[in-house]
Short mmCIF file of C-alpha atoms in Angstrom, two decimals:
data_model
loop_
_atom_site.label_atom_id
_atom_site.label_comp_id
_atom_site.label_asym_id
_atom_site.label_seq_id
_atom_site.Cartn_x
_atom_site.Cartn_y
_atom_site.Cartn_z
CA MET A 366 -12.94 -30.71 -3.68
CA ASP A 367 -10.57 -32.89 -5.78
CA TYR A 368 -12.23 -36.02 -4.44
CA HIS A 369 -15.69 -34.72 -5.43
CA ARG A 370 -14.53 -33.83 -8.91
CA ASN A 371 -12.86 -37.23 -9.51
CA TRP A 372 -15.90 -39.06 -8.16
CA ARG A 373 -18.25 -37.34 -10.61
CA LYS A 374 -15.85 -37.94 -13.47
CA TYR A 375 -15.47 -41.68 -12.73
CA HIS A 376 -19.21 -41.99 -12.17
CA ALA A 377 -19.91 -40.58 -15.66
CA GLU A 378 -17.39 -42.98 -17.22
CA VAL A 379 -18.93 -45.98 -15.44
CA ASP A 380 -22.41 -45.03 -16.64
CA ALA A 381 -21.19 -44.71 -20.22
CA LEU A 382 -19.43 -48.07 -20.01
CA ALA A 383 -22.52 -49.76 -18.56
CA GLU A 384 -24.78 -48.43 -21.31
CA THR A 385 -22.30 -49.58 -23.94
CA SER A 386 -22.10 -53.12 -22.52
CA ASP A 387 -25.91 -53.37 -22.39
CA SER A 388 -26.18 -52.32 -26.01
CA HIS A 389 -23.78 -55.13 -27.04
CA GLN A 390 -25.66 -57.80 -25.12
CA ASP A 391 -29.20 -56.82 -25.97
CA PHE A 392 -29.33 -54.34 -28.79
CA SER A 393 -33.04 -54.06 -29.58
CA PRO A 394 -34.56 -52.99 -26.20
CA HIS A 395 -32.66 -49.72 -26.15
CA SER A 396 -34.69 -48.03 -28.84
CA THR A 397 -38.18 -48.75 -30.24
CA ASP A 398 -37.46 -46.54 -33.22
CA HIS A 399 -34.56 -48.80 -34.14
CA GLU A 400 -36.85 -51.89 -34.14
CA ASN A 401 -39.25 -50.17 -36.50
CA PHE A 402 -36.33 -49.16 -38.65
CA GLU A 403 -35.05 -52.77 -38.85
CA GLU A 404 -38.51 -54.15 -39.71
CA GLN A 405 -38.93 -51.55 -42.42
CA VAL A 406 -35.54 -52.35 -43.92
CA ILE A 407 -36.19 -56.11 -43.88
CA GLY A 408 -39.65 -55.65 -45.41
CA ASN A 409 -38.32 -53.50 -48.19
CA GLN A 410 -35.61 -56.03 -48.90
CA GLU A 411 -38.13 -58.91 -49.07
CA ASN A 412 -40.32 -56.95 -51.47
CA ASP A 413 -37.30 -56.21 -53.61
CA ASP A 414 -36.34 -59.90 -53.60
CA ARG A 415 -39.83 -60.94 -54.65
CA SER A 416 -39.93 -58.43 -57.46
CA THR A 417 -36.48 -59.24 -58.77
CA GLY A 418 -36.44 -62.93 -57.81
CA VAL A 419 -33.15 -62.59 -56.06
CA ALA A 420 -32.78 -63.45 -52.35
CA ASP A 421 -29.45 -62.97 -50.80
CA HIS A 422 -29.47 -63.71 -47.10
CA GLU A 423 -25.81 -62.82 -46.67
CA SER A 424 -26.50 -59.37 -48.14
CA ASP A 425 -29.29 -58.82 -45.60
CA ASN A 426 -27.00 -59.79 -42.79
CA GLY A 427 -24.37 -57.39 -44.12
CA ILE A 428 -26.86 -54.51 -44.26
CA ASN A 429 -28.09 -55.22 -40.73
CA SER A 430 -24.50 -55.43 -39.49
CA ASP A 431 -23.68 -52.06 -41.09
CA ARG A 432 -26.74 -50.50 -39.51
CA GLU A 433 -25.80 -51.87 -36.12
CA ASP A 434 -22.26 -50.50 -36.48
CA MET A 435 -23.60 -47.07 -37.42
CA TYR A 436 -25.94 -47.09 -34.43
CA MET A 437 -23.14 -48.13 -32.07
CA GLN A 438 -20.92 -45.33 -33.37
CA GLU A 439 -23.73 -42.86 -32.75
CA ARG A 440 -24.19 -44.15 -29.18
CA TRP A 441 -20.47 -44.04 -28.47
CA SER A 442 -20.15 -40.52 -29.81
CA THR A 443 -23.17 -39.42 -27.73
CA ASP A 444 -21.80 -41.06 -24.58
CA SER A 445 -18.37 -39.53 -25.08
CA PHE A 446 -19.98 -36.13 -25.68
CA ASP A 447 -21.98 -36.44 -22.45
CA SER A 448 -18.86 -37.54 -20.59
CA ASN A 449 -16.91 -34.55 -21.87
CA ASN A 450 -19.76 -32.25 -20.92
CA SER A 451 -19.86 -33.71 -17.43
CA ASP A 452 -16.10 -33.15 -17.05
CA GLU A 453 -16.46 -29.56 -18.22
CA ASN A 454 -19.32 -29.02 -15.80
CA VAL A 455 -17.28 -30.44 -12.95
CA THR A 456 -14.33 -28.22 -13.83
CA SER A 457 -16.49 -25.12 -14.13
CA ASP A 458 -18.18 -25.91 -10.81
CA ASP A 459 -14.79 -26.32 -9.14
CA ASN A 460 -13.58 -23.01 -10.58
CA ASP A 461 -16.70 -21.28 -9.30
CA MET A 462 -16.16 -22.81 -5.86
CA GLN A 463 -12.53 -21.63 -5.86
CA GLU A 464 -13.59 -18.12 -6.80
CA GLN A 465 -16.17 -18.06 -4.03
CA ILE A 466 -13.73 -19.20 -1.33
CA PRO A 467 -12.50 -16.03 0.47
CA ASP A 468 -8.80 -15.44 1.11
CA VAL A 469 -8.79 -15.15 4.89
CA ALA A 470 -5.11 -14.16 5.07
CA ALA A 471 -5.52 -11.29 2.60
CA ASP A 472 -8.67 -10.00 4.31
CA LEU A 473 -7.01 -10.21 7.71
CA ALA A 474 -3.91 -8.37 6.47
CA GLY A 475 -6.07 -5.61 5.00
CA TRP A 476 -7.98 -5.25 8.25
CA ALA A 477 -4.80 -5.12 10.34
CA THR A 478 -3.32 -2.42 8.07
CA SER A 479 -6.41 -0.23 7.91
CA SER A 480 -7.10 -0.45 11.66
CA GLU A 481 -3.40 0.01 12.60
CA CYS A 482 -3.46 -3.12 14.73
CA ALA A 483 -0.46 -3.65 16.98
CA ARG A 484 1.89 -6.54 16.26
CA SER A 485 1.34 -8.17 19.64
CA SER A 486 -2.45 -8.06 19.24
CA LEU A 487 -2.26 -9.46 15.71
CA ASP A 488 0.03 -12.30 16.86
CA THR A 489 -2.48 -13.24 19.55
CA LEU A 490 -5.35 -13.20 17.05
CA LEU A 491 -3.40 -15.38 14.63
CA GLU A 492 -2.74 -17.93 17.36
CA ILE A 493 -6.47 -18.11 18.19
CA LEU A 494 -7.45 -18.55 14.54
CA ARG A 495 -4.79 -21.24 14.06
CA ASN A 496 -6.21 -23.17 16.99
CA GLN A 497 -9.60 -23.07 15.26
CA GLY A 498 -8.14 -24.85 12.21
CA LEU A 499 -7.42 -21.94 9.85
CA ARG A 500 -4.18 -22.14 7.90
CA LEU A 501 -2.53 -18.85 8.83
CA PRO A 502 1.05 -17.86 9.65
CA ARG A 503 2.17 -17.63 13.24
CA ASP A 504 3.83 -14.21 13.00
CA SER A 505 2.19 -10.96 11.92
CA ARG A 506 5.26 -10.01 9.88
CA THR A 507 4.70 -13.05 7.66
CA LEU A 508 1.02 -12.18 7.24
CA LEU A 509 1.73 -8.54 6.33
CA LYS A 510 4.75 -9.50 4.19
CA THR A 511 7.00 -7.10 6.03
CA PRO A 512 10.36 -6.81 4.24
CA ARG A 513 13.28 -8.21 6.17
CA SER A 514 15.62 -5.43 5.12
CA ILE A 515 15.45 -1.93 3.63
CA ASN A 516 17.90 -0.66 1.05
CA THR A 517 19.41 2.42 2.69
CA ILE A 518 22.44 4.47 1.77
CA LYS A 519 25.25 5.77 3.95
CA LYS A 520 25.04 9.52 4.41
CA CYS A 521 26.22 11.89 7.12
CA GLU A 522 27.77 8.95 9.00
CA GLY A 523 24.40 7.24 9.29
CA ASP A 524 21.71 5.33 7.40
CA TYR A 525 19.54 7.39 5.07
CA LEU A 526 16.38 6.51 3.15
CA TYR A 527 14.61 8.89 0.77
CA LEU A 528 11.01 7.99 -0.10
CA GLY A 529 10.13 11.01 -2.23
CA LEU A 530 8.06 14.19 -1.95
CA GLU A 531 6.16 13.86 -5.22
CA THR A 532 5.27 10.23 -4.50
CA GLY A 533 3.65 11.16 -1.20
CA LEU A 534 1.79 14.12 -2.71
CA LEU A 535 0.36 12.02 -5.54
CA LYS A 536 -0.84 9.42 -3.06
CA VAL A 537 -2.67 12.00 -0.95
CA ILE A 538 -4.18 13.65 -4.04
CA SER A 539 -5.32 10.33 -5.55
CA GLU A 540 -7.12 9.43 -2.32
CA ASN A 541 -8.90 12.82 -2.19
CA LEU A 542 -9.59 13.76 -5.81
CA ASP A 543 -12.82 15.60 -5.01
CA HIS A 544 -11.01 18.03 -2.72
CA PHE A 545 -8.27 18.90 -5.22
CA LYS A 546 -10.56 19.50 -8.23
CA ASN A 547 -11.02 23.16 -7.28
CA VAL A 548 -7.51 23.69 -5.90
CA HIS A 549 -4.75 25.35 -7.92
CA GLU A 550 -2.01 25.48 -5.30
CA ILE A 551 -0.75 23.09 -2.64
CA LEU A 552 0.69 24.54 0.57
CA LEU A 553 3.01 22.20 2.43
CA SER A 554 3.98 22.05 6.09
CA ILE A 555 7.37 20.45 6.71
CA ASN A 556 8.39 18.96 10.02
CA ILE A 557 11.95 18.01 10.97
CA ASP A 558 12.68 16.70 14.43
CA GLY A 559 14.82 14.19 16.28
CA LEU A 560 13.40 11.12 17.99
CA PRO A 561 15.44 8.93 20.40
CA LEU A 562 14.74 5.25 19.82
CA PHE A 563 16.31 3.63 22.88
CA LYS A 564 17.10 4.70 26.42
CA SER A 565 20.28 2.62 26.52
CA SER A 566 21.91 4.19 23.42
CA GLY A 567 22.11 7.52 21.65
CA ILE A 568 20.61 6.30 18.35
CA GLN A 569 18.22 8.90 16.96
CA LEU A 570 15.74 8.96 14.12
CA TRP A 571 15.48 12.20 12.14
CA PRO A 572 12.54 12.02 9.70
CA ILE A 573 11.39 14.67 7.23
CA LEU A 574 7.59 14.78 7.34
CA CYS A 575 5.25 16.63 5.01
CA SER A 576 1.56 17.39 5.38
CA ILE A 577 -1.17 19.16 3.46
CA LYS A 578 -3.84 20.99 5.41
CA LYS A 579 -6.65 18.68 6.64
CA PHE A 580 -4.78 15.49 5.64
CA GLU A 581 -2.46 13.11 7.46
CA PRO A 582 1.30 13.70 7.09
CA PHE A 583 3.55 11.35 5.16
CA VAL A 584 7.25 10.52 5.37
CA VAL A 585 9.59 12.08 2.81
CA ALA A 586 12.96 10.90 4.16
CA VAL A 587 14.38 9.14 7.22
CA TYR A 588 17.84 9.42 8.73
CA CYS A 589 19.14 7.21 11.55
CA SER A 590 22.40 7.67 13.42
CA ASP A 591 23.90 7.90 16.89
CA SER A 592 24.51 11.62 16.45
CA LYS A 593 22.83 14.60 14.80
CA GLN A 594 23.15 14.57 11.03
CA THR A 595 25.94 16.82 9.75
CA PRO A 596 26.29 18.59 7.43
CA VAL A 597 22.77 19.88 6.89
CA ASP A 598 23.40 20.48 3.15
CA GLU A 599 23.83 16.78 2.49
CA TYR A 600 20.89 15.85 4.73
CA LEU A 601 18.45 18.16 2.90
CA TYR A 602 19.92 17.81 -0.59
CA ASP A 603 17.40 15.28 -2.01
CA PHE A 604 14.40 17.01 -0.46
CA LEU A 605 15.36 20.50 -1.61
CA SER A 606 16.26 19.29 -5.13
CA GLU A 607 12.87 17.67 -5.63
CA PHE A 608 11.02 20.60 -4.07
CA THR A 609 12.81 23.08 -6.34
CA ASN A 610 11.74 21.04 -9.36
CA LEU A 611 8.12 20.91 -8.16
CA GLN A 612 8.15 24.61 -7.36
CA GLN A 613 9.24 25.47 -10.88
CA ASN A 614 7.20 22.94 -12.89
CA GLY A 615 4.35 22.01 -10.55
CA ILE A 616 2.95 18.53 -10.04
CA ASN A 617 0.95 16.94 -12.87
CA VAL A 618 -1.90 14.91 -11.41
CA ASN A 619 -4.19 13.95 -14.32
CA GLU A 620 -6.10 15.47 -17.21
CA GLU A 621 -9.05 16.45 -15.04
CA ILE A 622 -7.09 18.27 -12.31
CA GLY A 623 -4.09 19.33 -14.38
CA VAL A 624 -0.91 20.82 -12.94
CA LEU A 625 -0.88 22.11 -9.34
CA ARG A 626 1.60 24.61 -7.98
CA VAL A 627 3.58 23.55 -4.91
CA LYS A 628 4.76 25.90 -2.15
CA ILE A 629 6.00 25.49 1.41
CA ARG A 630 3.80 27.27 3.93
CA ALA A 631 5.85 26.66 7.07
CA PHE A 632 8.57 24.59 8.71
CA VAL A 633 7.15 23.22 11.96
CA CYS A 634 10.15 22.52 14.20
CA ASP A 635 11.19 22.95 17.79
CA ALA A 636 14.07 25.22 18.83
CA PRO A 637 16.96 22.71 18.39
CA ALA A 638 15.64 21.61 14.97
CA ARG A 639 15.17 25.23 13.85
CA ALA A 640 18.72 26.03 14.85
CA PHE A 641 20.00 23.00 12.93
CA VAL A 642 18.05 23.64 9.71
CA LYS A 643 18.56 27.42 9.63
CA CYS A 644 22.24 27.11 10.62
CA ILE A 645 21.88 29.55 13.51
CA LYS A 646 23.07 29.52 17.09
CA SER A 647 21.23 27.49 19.68
CA HIS A 648 18.38 28.86 21.75
CA ASN A 649 20.62 29.35 24.80
CA ALA A 650 23.09 31.68 23.01
CA TYR A 651 23.33 35.43 23.57
CA PHE A 652 22.06 36.27 20.06
CA ALA A 653 19.60 33.41 19.77
CA CYS A 654 16.44 35.43 19.15
CA GLU A 655 15.06 34.62 15.70
CA ARG A 656 12.90 37.74 15.38
CA CYS A 657 15.11 40.63 16.46
CA THR A 658 18.75 41.45 17.10
CA ILE A 659 18.45 41.75 20.90
CA LYS A 660 21.33 40.50 23.00
CA SER A 661 20.51 38.45 26.09
CA ILE A 662 22.21 38.67 29.49
CA TRP A 663 23.37 36.09 32.00
CA CYS A 664 21.13 36.15 35.07
CA GLN A 665 20.60 33.55 37.81
CA ASN A 666 22.57 30.88 35.96
CA ARG A 667 20.55 31.22 32.77
CA VAL A 668 20.32 33.33 29.64
CA VAL A 669 17.58 35.97 29.91
CA PHE A 670 16.25 38.37 27.31
CA LYS A 671 15.70 41.71 29.05
CA VAL A 672 13.13 43.77 27.20
CA THR A 673 13.61 47.55 27.37
CA ASP A 674 11.80 50.54 25.96
CA ASP A 675 14.23 50.72 23.08
CA MET A 676 13.13 47.88 20.80
CA SER A 677 15.90 46.09 18.91
CA PRO A 678 15.83 46.07 15.11
CA ILE A 679 13.77 43.30 13.50
CA ARG A 680 15.58 40.67 11.46
CA THR A 681 14.84 40.75 7.72
CA GLU A 682 14.88 38.08 5.05
CA GLU A 683 17.27 40.07 2.87
CA SER A 684 19.84 40.46 5.62
CA PHE A 685 19.55 36.80 6.56
CA LYS A 686 19.96 35.80 2.93
CA ASN A 687 23.10 37.93 2.59
CA TYR A 688 24.56 36.36 5.73
CA GLU A 689 24.82 39.67 7.58
CA TYR A 690 24.00 38.37 11.08
CA LYS A 691 27.44 37.12 12.03
CA ASN A 692 26.53 36.82 15.72
CA HIS A 693 23.36 34.87 14.93
CA GLN A 694 24.21 32.72 11.91
CA VAL A 695 26.89 30.05 12.05
CA ALA A 696 26.72 29.13 8.34
CA LYS A 697 24.68 29.78 5.23
CA SER A 698 21.58 27.61 5.28
CA PRO A 699 20.77 25.49 2.21
CA LEU A 700 17.23 26.85 2.39
CA ILE A 701 18.51 30.17 1.09
CA ASP A 702 19.70 28.64 -2.19
CA ALA A 703 16.28 26.98 -2.56
CA GLY A 704 14.59 30.39 -2.34
CA LEU A 705 12.83 29.71 0.97
CA ALA A 706 12.19 32.29 3.66
CA CYS A 707 14.15 31.51 6.80
CA ILE A 708 12.37 33.87 9.22
CA LYS A 709 8.67 34.02 8.38
CA SER A 710 8.55 30.37 7.30
CA PHE A 711 9.60 29.22 10.80
CA PRO A 712 6.86 29.86 13.39
CA LEU A 713 8.04 29.85 16.97
CA ASP A 714 7.27 26.73 18.95
CA CYS A 715 4.34 27.49 21.25
CA MET A 716 4.65 24.25 23.20
CA HIS A 717 8.23 24.85 24.37
CA LEU A 718 8.01 28.63 24.66
CA VAL A 719 4.65 28.90 26.45
CA CYS A 720 3.32 25.55 27.65
CA LEU A 721 6.61 24.05 28.82
CA GLY A 722 8.22 27.44 29.31
CA ILE A 723 6.27 30.28 30.88
CA VAL A 724 3.31 28.23 32.15
CA LYS A 725 5.49 25.53 33.66
CA ARG A 726 7.75 28.07 35.34
CA THR A 727 4.76 29.99 36.75
CA LEU A 728 3.18 26.84 38.18
CA THR A 729 6.49 25.87 39.73
CA PHE A 730 6.79 29.29 41.41
CA PHE A 731 3.23 29.03 42.76
CA ARG A 732 3.90 25.58 44.23
CA GLN A 733 7.53 25.71 45.40
CA GLY A 734 8.64 29.33 45.42
CA PRO A 735 10.72 31.33 45.82
CA ARG A 736 8.12 33.43 47.65
CA ASP A 737 9.84 36.73 47.00
#
């Protein structure tokens, strides 16, 4: 591209120089109008000399010389103007060509992000494109500009990163404005669970996820440590503080949608996570039932809830809030201070209770026994 631009520029300068040199050597052939002009000037001068009786050949030569100088200046100014125009045209053409050239790296990065392409697959694709002559990085992390480090803080003897509840909500709303035009309240589903990262170590990842009905969940906070995060008050402090603010003031989207109320519909957690967040005893304790005050018994090396005709009293939000269940609660949950319901807001986990519980046990009995 640079070579083409320089070639056109030098070509225009050479043409201008050639025309200028020709005009110096043979002035008259360049313009017929100029010949007529010279003849007219000389004729007028001869008539004036005859009428006045004065003939001054040096004066004629001076007039002709001045006319030639004026003509040369006009030609030079015209040539320089054409040369400048040619340079501007070359520059504008080059700019247009640069604007039309697609950014392959940016397009490829956008495709990899939108299609959730795996790193190994993207590395293989980059290697193929590099072999075809495209100037692309070797590693997918360079292409996607993945940060080398994340600024985390030390909390609960682990690494903690808070991304924000309002930030995630605004992103979901901005991507689906048509859906939220007729909505006045946002109901959130919160998920808290532990995820082991490696088989060779006890490092766990405890994220706080949030989702709105019909939309994909987003990450609010992430905690990483080799043990469960304790205490729970410090772990949930940032999330509960921001949620309390949104619950009181709402979330301001824009002038068209206005302010939307924010409420938590449910906490979707398994039994260990529910026990951790609600500050209650584990699911294998004698008073572990989250719905009533029944006491379990020890039978066949396991804890069993024996249902009788006399139903046990149902647990209430008021009693839980006042910390009246001493056999069930181990501490006062931070959710109580945030004004959240700790019984109705926690649905029981169907997967562990039914699918991996009753159904799995029944299938095992059918296949292996005992037959009695």
